[in-house]
Amino acid sequence: MDEILIPFFTSTNHRDQSIVINHDLDHIILLSKNEKFPNVRYGLPFGPFYFLTLFLVYPKLFTKNMNIVHLINLLSIFLMISFLTLLITGTYFIAPIINAYVFAYKGLFLSICLIELYYNNKTNLIKSTTVHMD
């Protein structure tokens, strides 16, 4: 992240340097020096929430729900880099949209993970309690 993303966003922030760009582990943090937008903390796609969901629901890697998760991550790479670039170049109204997306992104992953775990356990429970009469 130090070699690619932060220098890219810093070079885009050449106008008036009103945005401080930092990072913390897998998050990009954008802070406004003059309070023109709320602080933005964006986690990179294919991060811990993705892998938590992937590893907990591994037997059903390519279910309909997991395909949605994979698609959201792929779209997130391009969409969020575009949104962050817009924010840095002065389109400040996009900051609450980025924050809402990050909040919904984490909630979506945890929800899908819990739903898949529930259905996996329910299916396994039904299979284990079925009595075969020969």
XYZ file of N, CA and C in Angstrom:
402
model
N 0.831 -1.186 0.000
C 0.000 0.000 0.000
C 0.878 1.254 0.000
N 2.021 1.182 0.695
C 2.927 2.333 0.744
C 3.529 2.669 -0.611
N 3.709 1.666 -1.453
C 4.384 1.885 -2.732
C 3.441 2.241 -3.872
N 2.155 1.864 -3.763
C 1.254 2.055 -4.898
C 0.116 3.021 -4.586
N -0.755 2.645 -3.648
C -1.983 3.411 -3.436
C -1.758 4.775 -2.799
N -1.008 4.837 -1.734
C -0.806 6.116 -1.046
C -0.102 7.125 -1.950
N 0.981 6.769 -2.669
C 1.569 7.742 -3.607
C 0.603 8.175 -4.710
N -0.247 7.239 -5.199
C -1.217 7.606 -6.228
C -2.195 8.648 -5.703
N -2.779 8.388 -4.538
C -3.736 9.338 -3.975
C -3.061 10.641 -3.570
N -1.831 10.576 -3.087
C -1.108 11.795 -2.711
C -0.808 12.636 -3.949
N -0.462 12.011 -5.062
C -0.195 12.773 -6.297
C -1.474 13.397 -6.842
N -2.615 12.763 -6.578
C -3.894 13.327 -7.013
C -4.273 14.526 -6.156
N -3.771 14.581 -4.941
C -4.100 15.628 -3.973
C -3.167 16.828 -4.127
N -2.905 17.254 -5.309
C -1.944 18.321 -5.552
C -2.543 19.731 -5.487
N -3.865 19.858 -5.517
C -4.505 21.182 -5.630
C -4.155 22.096 -4.462
N -4.750 21.840 -3.323
C -4.504 22.728 -2.187
C -4.069 21.968 -0.940
N -3.817 20.689 -1.090
C -3.368 19.851 0.016
C -4.283 19.957 1.241
N -5.601 20.030 1.005
C -6.564 20.155 2.093
C -6.981 18.805 2.666
N -6.417 17.726 2.131
C -6.755 16.386 2.589
C -5.476 15.680 3.038
N -5.549 15.111 4.233
C -4.438 14.317 4.747
C -4.737 12.865 4.422
N -3.783 12.191 3.773
C -3.966 10.800 3.353
C -3.011 9.929 4.157
N -3.593 9.003 4.927
C -2.817 8.077 5.739
C -3.296 6.660 5.464
N -2.670 5.714 6.112
C -3.151 4.338 6.051
C -2.870 3.660 7.382
N -3.682 2.657 7.668
C -3.536 1.862 8.874
C -3.863 0.430 8.497
N -2.853 -0.412 8.447
C -2.987 -1.805 8.013
C -3.643 -1.876 6.638
N -4.905 -2.290 6.534
C -5.548 -2.406 5.221
C -6.590 -1.321 4.998
N -6.479 -0.202 5.700
C -7.419 0.913 5.538
C -6.708 2.145 4.985
N -7.399 2.833 4.106
C -6.950 4.145 3.645
C -7.771 5.169 4.421
N -7.101 6.135 5.024
C -7.773 7.114 5.865
C -7.605 8.494 5.230
N -8.728 9.152 4.956
C -8.713 10.501 4.384
C -9.300 11.462 5.415
N -8.505 12.454 5.793
C -8.928 13.437 6.785
C -8.963 14.817 6.147
N -10.016 15.558 6.428
C -10.144 16.907 5.894
C -9.484 17.898 6.852
N -8.567 18.723 6.319
C -7.924 19.739 7.155
C -8.873 20.885 7.490
N -9.828 21.165 6.601
C -10.721 22.316 6.790
C -12.172 21.906 7.017
N -12.410 20.659 7.423
C -13.749 20.162 7.782
C -14.777 20.276 6.649
N -14.361 20.101 5.406
C -15.293 20.159 4.279
C -16.066 18.855 4.096
N -15.576 17.769 4.671
C -16.259 16.480 4.574
C -15.922 15.666 5.820
N -16.783 14.691 6.144
C -16.475 13.827 7.292
C -15.277 12.927 6.971
N -14.563 12.534 7.998
C -13.403 11.658 7.798
C -13.837 10.345 7.168
N -13.002 9.850 6.269
C -13.295 8.621 5.541
C -12.228 7.591 5.899
N -12.695 6.399 6.256
C -11.799 5.271 6.531
C -12.282 4.108 5.670
N -11.543 3.817 4.625
C -11.955 2.801 3.658
C -11.055 1.578 3.747
N -11.651 0.407 3.958
C -10.913 -0.855 3.967
C -10.847 -1.429 2.569
N -9.721 -1.905 2.203
C -9.526 -2.458 0.867
C -10.342 -3.733 0.659
N -10.806 -3.984 -0.563
C -11.537 -5.221 -0.852
C -10.634 -6.444 -0.662
N -11.254 -7.601 -0.544
C -10.565 -8.858 -0.308
C -9.742 -8.792 0.983
N -10.356 -8.169 1.988
C -9.722 -8.041 3.297
C -10.226 -9.076 4.287
N -10.147 -8.758 5.567
C -10.494 -9.742 6.594
C -11.951 -10.194 6.577
N -12.892 -9.316 6.275
C -14.300 -9.727 6.246
C -14.553 -10.709 5.103
N -13.907 -10.499 4.003
C -14.039 -11.412 2.869
C -13.516 -12.792 3.239
N -12.320 -12.834 3.805
C -11.726 -14.123 4.129
C -12.413 -14.809 5.305
N -12.935 -14.046 6.244
C -13.720 -14.634 7.327
C -14.936 -15.362 6.754
N -15.643 -14.692 5.870
C -16.813 -15.299 5.237
C -16.396 -16.500 4.388
N -15.342 -16.349 3.639
C -14.881 -17.419 2.760
C -14.483 -18.666 3.542
N -13.739 -18.506 4.627
C -13.257 -19.659 5.373
C -14.351 -20.315 6.212
N -15.287 -19.518 6.726
C -16.347 -20.105 7.534
C -17.388 -20.832 6.693
N -17.527 -20.424 5.433
C -18.541 -21.011 4.563
C -17.856 -21.781 3.429
N -16.662 -22.266 3.645
C -15.854 -22.877 2.592
C -16.536 -23.988 1.816
N -17.269 -24.926 2.435
C -17.845 -26.000 1.622
C -18.783 -25.499 0.514
N -19.322 -24.329 0.674
C -20.221 -23.788 -0.339
C -19.592 -22.534 -0.949
N -18.418 -22.717 -1.499
C -17.644 -21.589 -2.019
C -18.334 -20.863 -3.160
N -19.027 -21.566 -4.036
C -19.641 -20.924 -5.193
C -21.159 -21.028 -5.167
N -21.733 -20.766 -4.009
C -23.187 -20.681 -3.929
C -23.622 -19.328 -4.468
N -24.901 -19.148 -4.591
C -25.430 -17.877 -5.101
C -24.992 -16.715 -4.219
N -25.068 -16.882 -2.910
C -24.672 -15.814 -1.990
C -23.187 -15.518 -2.068
N -22.360 -16.543 -2.176
C -20.919 -16.310 -2.254
C -20.537 -15.690 -3.593
N -21.253 -16.005 -4.660
C -20.987 -15.347 -5.940
C -21.274 -13.853 -5.835
N -22.295 -13.487 -5.068
C -22.587 -12.069 -4.830
C -21.435 -11.423 -4.082
N -20.894 -12.118 -3.095
C -19.758 -11.603 -2.324
C -18.545 -11.404 -3.226
N -18.251 -12.377 -4.082
C -17.118 -12.248 -5.006
C -17.316 -11.065 -5.958
N -18.518 -10.917 -6.482
C -18.824 -9.825 -7.405
C -18.692 -8.465 -6.726
N -19.198 -8.357 -5.499
C -19.097 -7.092 -4.772
C -17.644 -6.708 -4.556
N -16.798 -7.664 -4.246
C -15.381 -7.366 -4.065
C -14.719 -6.926 -5.359
N -15.033 -7.590 -6.451
C -14.439 -7.193 -7.732
C -14.887 -5.798 -8.151
N -16.169 -5.508 -7.994
C -16.667 -4.176 -8.333
C -16.108 -3.114 -7.395
N -15.919 -3.493 -6.163
C -15.435 -2.554 -5.156
C -14.036 -2.028 -5.473
N -13.239 -2.853 -6.082
C -11.878 -2.414 -6.426
C -11.931 -1.171 -7.306
N -12.715 -1.218 -8.363
C -12.760 -0.107 -9.311
C -13.651 1.031 -8.831
N -14.783 0.687 -8.259
C -15.733 1.697 -7.811
C -15.160 2.570 -6.698
N -14.567 1.944 -5.698
C -14.098 2.719 -4.561
C -12.846 3.528 -4.888
N -11.970 3.016 -5.718
C -10.812 3.813 -6.121
C -11.285 5.040 -6.890
N -12.329 4.890 -7.706
C -12.900 6.036 -8.417
C -13.518 7.025 -7.437
N -14.266 6.527 -6.459
C -14.881 7.402 -5.455
C -13.826 8.146 -4.637
N -12.769 7.439 -4.227
C -11.720 8.097 -3.447
C -11.001 9.160 -4.281
N -10.790 8.876 -5.552
C -10.162 9.862 -6.434
C -11.060 11.082 -6.591
N -12.367 10.876 -6.734
C -13.300 12.014 -6.798
C -13.242 12.849 -5.523
N -13.198 12.179 -4.393
C -13.129 12.903 -3.120
C -11.858 13.731 -3.024
N -10.752 13.152 -3.403
C -9.469 13.863 -3.319
C -9.420 15.039 -4.279
N -10.061 14.917 -5.434
C -10.028 16.014 -6.403
C -11.050 17.108 -6.117
N -11.838 16.954 -5.045
C -12.702 18.051 -4.633
C -14.189 17.785 -4.655
N -14.618 16.602 -4.991
C -16.045 16.264 -4.982
C -16.376 15.743 -3.580
N -16.589 16.676 -2.642
C -16.695 16.334 -1.224
C -18.003 15.652 -0.850
N -19.055 15.788 -1.665
C -20.334 15.173 -1.310
C -20.270 13.644 -1.367
N -19.211 13.096 -1.951
C -19.084 11.646 -2.074
C -18.615 11.001 -0.768
N -18.102 11.768 0.184
C -17.588 11.207 1.445
C -18.650 10.436 2.233
N -19.863 10.972 2.434
C -20.870 10.169 3.150
C -21.272 8.905 2.388
N -21.205 8.934 1.065
C -21.523 7.751 0.268
C -20.462 6.676 0.493
N -19.198 7.076 0.541
C -18.111 6.132 0.816
C -18.284 5.535 2.205
N -18.561 6.375 3.198
C -18.742 5.879 4.566
C -19.920 4.917 4.663
N -21.009 5.234 3.977
C -22.182 4.345 3.993
C -21.856 3.019 3.313
N -21.120 3.066 2.224
C -20.741 1.839 1.522
C -19.883 0.942 2.413
N -18.912 1.542 3.108
C -18.029 0.757 3.979
C -18.834 0.098 5.093
N -19.780 0.815 5.654
C -20.634 0.270 6.711
C -21.491 -0.878 6.162
N -22.095 -0.674 4.999
C -22.947 -1.703 4.392
C -22.124 -2.908 3.945
N -20.928 -2.677 3.475
C -20.026 -3.736 3.011
C -19.747 -4.728 4.139
N -19.386 -4.205 5.303
C -19.094 -5.074 6.444
C -20.345 -5.801 6.908
N -21.455 -5.105 6.959
C -22.712 -5.724 7.371
C -23.145 -6.823 6.411
N -22.967 -6.593 5.116
C -23.330 -7.589 4.117
C -22.525 -8.868 4.300
N -21.230 -8.723 4.496
C -20.388 -9.896 4.666
C -20.757 -10.678 5.909
N -20.957 -9.994 7.010
C -21.316 -10.695 8.238
C -22.693 -11.342 8.117
N -23.627 -10.678 7.463
C -24.967 -11.248 7.284
C -24.927 -12.504 6.424
N -24.236 -12.435 5.309
C -24.135 -13.603 4.435
C -23.440 -14.744 5.163
N -22.420 -14.434 5.928
C -21.716 -15.462 6.680
C -22.655 -16.138 7.676
N -23.418 -15.360 8.412
C -24.343 -15.928 9.398
C -25.460 -16.723 8.724
N -25.991 -16.216 7.633
C -27.053 -16.925 6.918
C -26.541 -18.271 6.389
N -25.372 -18.275 5.778
C -24.806 -19.513 5.254
C -24.515 -20.503 6.387
N -23.972 -20.009 7.494
C -23.708 -20.899 8.620
C -25.002 -21.482 9.176
N -26.040 -20.669 9.263
C -27.327 -21.137 9.763
C -27.887 -22.235 8.856
N -27.896 -21.992 7.555
C -28.435 -22.988 6.634
C -27.567 -24.237 6.563
N -26.240 -24.082 6.679
C -25.367 -25.259 6.706
C -25.653 -26.115 7.934
N -25.793 -25.477 9.088
C -26.079 -26.217 10.315
C -27.469 -26.833 10.278
N -28.438 -26.112 9.741
C -29.802 -26.633 9.653
C -29.850 -27.852 8.733
N -29.167 -27.773 7.606
C -29.122 -28.886 6.666
C -28.421 -30.089 7.297
N -27.302 -29.852 7.973
C -26.574 -30.943 8.619
C -27.394 -31.566 9.744
N -28.142 -30.748 10.469
C -28.979 -31.244 11.548
C -30.096 -32.130 10.997
N -30.713 -31.695 9.921
C -31.781 -32.486 9.304
C -31.218 -33.809 8.779
N -30.051 -33.784 8.152
C -29.442 -35.004 7.631
C -29.078 -35.972 8.756
N -28.611 -35.446 9.881
C -28.179 -36.326 10.974
C -29.352 -36.889 11.763
N -30.515 -36.235 11.727
C -31.673 -36.735 12.488
C -32.621 -37.557 11.642
N -32.354 -37.692 10.369
C -33.220 -38.483 9.505
C -33.006 -39.973 9.814
N -34.083 -40.656 10.049
C -34.029 -42.082 10.373
C -34.323 -42.864 9.103
N -33.453 -43.774 8.781
C -33.661 -44.619 7.617
C -34.310 -45.924 8.081
N -35.420 -46.225 7.506
C -36.120 -47.473 7.868
C -35.949 -48.463 6.742
N -35.281 -49.534 7.028
C -35.033 -50.550 6.010
C -35.984 -51.717 6.181
